Every structure is written in structure tokens, then in C-alpha cells.
CSV table of C-alpha atoms in Angstrom, one decimal:
chain,number,residue,atom,x,y,z
I,19,UNK,CA,26.9,37.8,-61.5
I,20,UNK,CA,27.5,38.6,-57.8
I,21,UNK,CA,24.0,39.6,-57.4
I,22,UNK,CA,22.7,36.3,-59.1
I,23,UNK,CA,24.8,34.4,-56.8
I,24,UNK,CA,23.5,36.1,-53.6
I,25,UNK,CA,20.0,35.8,-54.5
I,26,UNK,CA,20.4,32.0,-55.5
I,27,UNK,CA,22.3,31.5,-51.9
I,28,UNK,CA,19.1,33.6,-50.3
I,29,UNK,CA,16.6,31.1,-52.2
I,30,UNK,CA,18.4,28.0,-51.1
I,31,UNK,CA,18.6,29.4,-47.5
I,32,UNK,CA,14.9,30.0,-47.6
I,33,UNK,CA,14.2,26.7,-49.1
I,34,UNK,CA,16.1,25.2,-46.5
I,35,UNK,CA,14.4,26.8,-43.4
I,36,UNK,CA,11.0,26.5,-45.1
I,37,UNK,CA,8.1,24.6,-43.6
I,38,UNK,CA,8.3,20.7,-43.0
I,39,UNK,CA,7.1,18.6,-45.8
I,40,UNK,CA,3.7,17.0,-45.6
I,41,UNK,CA,5.2,13.7,-45.1
I,42,UNK,CA,7.2,15.2,-42.0
I,43,UNK,CA,4.2,16.9,-40.6
I,44,UNK,CA,2.1,13.5,-41.0
I,45,UNK,CA,4.9,11.5,-39.0
I,46,UNK,CA,5.0,14.3,-36.6
I,47,UNK,CA,1.2,14.1,-36.0
I,48,UNK,CA,1.2,10.3,-36.0
I,49,UNK,CA,4.0,10.3,-33.3
I,50,UNK,CA,1.8,12.7,-31.2
I,51,UNK,CA,-1.2,10.7,-31.6
I,52,UNK,CA,0.8,7.7,-30.4
I,53,UNK,CA,2.0,9.6,-27.4
I,54,UNK,CA,-1.6,10.8,-26.8
I,55,UNK,CA,-2.8,7.2,-27.0
I,56,UNK,CA,-0.2,5.8,-24.6
I,57,UNK,CA,-1.0,8.8,-22.0
I,58,UNK,CA,-4.9,8.2,-22.4
I,59,UNK,CA,-4.2,4.4,-21.7
I,60,UNK,CA,-2.2,5.2,-18.6
I,61,UNK,CA,-4.8,7.6,-17.4
I,62,UNK,CA,-7.6,4.9,-18.2
I,63,UNK,CA,-5.9,2.4,-16.1
I,64,UNK,CA,-5.5,4.7,-13.2
I,65,UNK,CA,-9.1,5.9,-13.5
I,66,UNK,CA,-10.3,2.2,-13.5
I,67,UNK,CA,-8.2,1.5,-10.5
I,68,UNK,CA,-9.6,4.5,-8.7
I,69,UNK,CA,-13.1,3.3,-9.5
I,70,UNK,CA,-12.4,-0.1,-8.2
I,71,UNK,CA,-11.1,1.6,-4.9
I,72,UNK,CA,-14.0,3.8,-4.5
I,73,UNK,CA,-16.2,0.8,-5.0
I,74,UNK,CA,-14.3,-1.1,-2.2
I,75,UNK,CA,-14.6,2.2,0.2
I,76,UNK,CA,-18.4,2.4,-0.7
I,77,UNK,CA,-19.1,-1.2,0.5
I,78,UNK,CA,-16.9,-0.7,3.5
I,79,UNK,CA,-18.9,2.3,4.3
I,80,UNK,CA,-21.9,0.6,3.7
I,81,UNK,CA,-21.1,-2.1,6.0
I,82,UNK,CA,-19.9,0.1,8.7
I,83,UNK,CA,-23.2,2.0,8.4
I,84,UNK,CA,-25.1,-1.0,8.9
I,85,UNK,CA,-23.2,-1.9,12.1
I,86,UNK,CA,-22.8,1.6,13.6
I,87,UNK,CA,-24.6,0.5,16.7
I,88,UNK,CA,-22.0,-2.1,17.1
I,89,UNK,CA,-19.9,-1.3,20.2
I,90,UNK,CA,-16.8,-3.0,18.6
I,91,UNK,CA,-17.1,-0.8,15.6
I,92,UNK,CA,-17.4,2.3,17.8
I,93,UNK,CA,-14.5,1.3,19.7
I,94,UNK,CA,-12.3,0.6,16.6
I,95,UNK,CA,-13.3,4.1,15.1
I,96,UNK,CA,-12.2,5.7,18.3
I,97,UNK,CA,-9.0,3.9,18.5
I,98,UNK,CA,-8.3,4.6,14.6
I,99,UNK,CA,-9.2,8.4,15.3
I,100,UNK,CA,-7.0,8.6,18.0
I,101,UNK,CA,-4.1,6.5,16.3
I,102,UNK,CA,-4.4,8.7,13.2
I,103,UNK,CA,-4.5,12.0,14.8
I,104,UNK,CA,-1.3,11.2,16.8
I,105,UNK,CA,0.6,9.7,13.6
I,106,UNK,CA,-0.3,12.6,11.8
I,107,UNK,CA,1.0,14.9,14.3
I,108,UNK,CA,4.3,13.1,14.8
I,109,UNK,CA,4.9,12.8,11.1
I,110,UNK,CA,4.1,16.4,10.5
I,111,UNK,CA,6.7,17.1,13.2
I,112,UNK,CA,9.2,14.9,11.7
I,113,UNK,CA,8.7,16.4,8.2
I,114,UNK,CA,9.3,20.0,9.7
I,115,UNK,CA,12.5,18.9,11.4
I,116,UNK,CA,13.8,17.4,8.1
I,117,UNK,CA,12.8,20.4,6.2
I,118,UNK,CA,14.6,22.4,8.7
I,119,UNK,CA,17.6,20.2,8.4
I,120,UNK,CA,17.4,20.4,4.6
I,121,UNK,CA,17.6,24.2,4.7
I,122,UNK,CA,20.5,24.3,7.6
I,123,UNK,CA,22.3,21.4,5.9
I,124,UNK,CA,22.8,20.3,9.8
I,125,UNK,CA,21.3,17.0,10.8
I,126,UNK,CA,23.3,17.0,13.9
I,127,UNK,CA,21.1,19.9,15.4
I,128,UNK,CA,17.7,17.9,14.9
I,129,UNK,CA,19.2,14.4,15.6
I,130,UNK,CA,17.7,14.2,19.2
I,131,UNK,CA,14.3,15.6,18.1
I,132,UNK,CA,14.0,13.0,15.4
I,133,UNK,CA,14.9,10.3,17.6
I,134,UNK,CA,12.2,11.4,20.2
I,135,UNK,CA,9.7,11.7,17.3
I,136,UNK,CA,10.7,8.1,16.0
I,137,UNK,CA,10.1,6.8,19.5
I,138,UNK,CA,6.5,8.6,19.6
I,139,UNK,CA,5.6,6.9,16.3
I,140,UNK,CA,6.9,3.5,17.4
I,141,UNK,CA,4.7,4.2,20.7
I,142,UNK,CA,1.4,5.2,18.7
I,143,UNK,CA,1.7,1.9,16.6
I,144,UNK,CA,2.2,-0.1,19.8
I,145,UNK,CA,-0.7,1.4,21.4
I,146,UNK,CA,-3.2,0.9,18.3
I,147,UNK,CA,-1.9,-2.7,18.3
I,148,UNK,CA,-2.4,-3.4,21.9
I,149,UNK,CA,-5.9,-1.6,21.9
I,150,UNK,CA,-7.3,-3.5,18.8
I,151,UNK,CA,-6.5,-6.8,20.4
I,152,UNK,CA,-9.2,-6.3,22.8
I,153,UNK,CA,-12.0,-5.8,20.1
I,154,UNK,CA,-13.6,-8.4,18.0
I,155,UNK,CA,-13.3,-7.1,14.4
I,156,UNK,CA,-16.0,-7.6,11.7
I,157,UNK,CA,-14.7,-8.4,8.1
I,158,UNK,CA,-14.6,-4.7,7.0
I,159,UNK,CA,-12.7,-3.7,10.1
I,160,UNK,CA,-10.4,-6.9,9.8
I,161,UNK,CA,-9.3,-5.7,6.4
I,162,UNK,CA,-8.7,-2.2,7.5
I,163,UNK,CA,-6.8,-3.5,10.4
I,164,UNK,CA,-4.5,-5.9,8.1
I,165,UNK,CA,-3.9,-3.0,5.9
I,166,UNK,CA,-2.7,-1.1,8.7
I,167,UNK,CA,-0.4,-4.0,10.1
I,168,UNK,CA,1.2,-3.9,6.6
I,169,UNK,CA,2.0,-0.2,7.0
I,170,UNK,CA,3.1,-1.3,10.4
I,171,UNK,CA,5.7,-3.9,9.2
I,172,UNK,CA,7.1,-1.1,6.9
I,173,UNK,CA,7.5,1.7,9.3
I,174,UNK,CA,10.6,0.3,11.3
I,175,UNK,CA,12.9,0.1,8.1
I,176,UNK,CA,11.9,3.7,6.9
I,177,UNK,CA,12.3,5.0,10.3
I,178,UNK,CA,15.6,3.4,10.8
I,179,UNK,CA,16.8,4.9,7.4
I,180,UNK,CA,15.8,8.3,9.0
I,181,UNK,CA,17.3,7.7,12.4
I,182,UNK,CA,20.5,6.2,10.8
I,183,UNK,CA,20.9,9.1,8.5
I,184,UNK,CA,20.4,11.7,11.1
I,185,UNK,CA,23.1,9.8,13.4
I,186,UNK,CA,25.5,9.8,10.5
I,187,UNK,CA,24.7,13.3,9.3
I,188,UNK,CA,24.0,11.9,5.9
I,189,UNK,CA,21.0,13.5,4.1
I,190,UNK,CA,20.7,10.9,1.5
I,191,UNK,CA,19.9,8.1,4.2
I,192,UNK,CA,17.2,10.4,5.6
I,193,UNK,CA,15.9,11.0,2.2
I,194,UNK,CA,15.7,7.2,1.8
I,195,UNK,CA,13.7,7.1,4.7
I,196,UNK,CA,11.2,9.7,3.8
I,197,UNK,CA,10.9,8.0,0.5
I,198,UNK,CA,10.1,4.7,2.2
I,199,UNK,CA,7.6,6.5,4.6
I,200,UNK,CA,5.8,7.9,1.2
I,201,UNK,CA,5.6,4.6,-0.1
I,202,UNK,CA,3.9,3.4,3.2
I,203,UNK,CA,1.1,5.6,2.2
I,204,UNK,CA,-0.5,3.1,0.0
I,205,UNK,CA,-1.6,1.0,3.0
I,206,UNK,CA,-3.7,3.8,4.4
């Protein structure tokens, strides 16, 4: 009798641990199909957006190539090249300092350096704005310039978060500023 009870319990346990029923497998497969469909749709939208951006860039490149001999275009390209290299350098330095502060957990040690870099970034933006005023921009260059101006409008708030966070020894404030800086990249 004991053996029969043990065998019965063993069979019940095996049955309970068995593979899912065909209905459960079908429901699971349907759910996975829906999730994959949603992912595909999201990726399709992103792909279409990137195609549109690529078409815009191709048109801009085409227009720039047709006007490469234009002195204003060449001057603007030189200004943007100087601006972007200076901005990249300053942002990389700022990133290095913030990473150092994350690791040491001491914002006070890099506070002065952060303020100097922020001033340099502001000067880079001001220099760009001053130099571009002297150039007659065609339609393509004007779109690029307007896009950069939108970025320039967003920079002060992001830099203020970083500066205030460093002054208050508040890494959360600095992180807010870094996040805002990362958001500015959509204008470039």
C-alpha cells in the first residue's frame, strides 16, 4: 500500500512538472509574436526616420557641393570646423573631470576645473555666433546654423546644472546636467 501511494504521488508530481499544454504553448507563442511585432514596428519607425535624415543630409551635401566655390560656404565650413573641434575638446575634458569625480566621489576637487571648462564652452559658442554674423548663409547653411542655435539655447541650462551640482557637491545635479547635454546632441 505504501508503494502504491509513493508511486501515485510520483506520477502526480511528474504530471504536474510535465511540459505545458498545447494551449499554453500557443498562448506563449502568440505573446512572443506580438512582442516581436511591436519591436519590428519600433525598428521600422526608427529606420524610416533615419532614412529621412539621410535624404536630408544627402540634399544638403549636394547643395554644398554645388556651392563649394562660394567663399561664404568655405568660410562657414571653416568656422564650423573650428567650433566643433573646440567644443569636442572641451566636452571631452568635462566628461573626464566628471568621470573622475564619480570615481573619487569628490566634486569639490574638480569644481574649479569644471567652471573653467564651462567658461571655455560659452566662449566657443560666442565666437561661433560672432563669426557667423559676418557671413551670408545660403538656405542649407541657414538650416544648419538654426539647428546650432537651438543647441546653443539648450547649453546654458545644462551647464548650469553641472556647475551648480559641482558647487553644491551634488552628483545628482551634475548628472542632470550631463543628461541634458546628451539631449542636446539631437541638434547636431
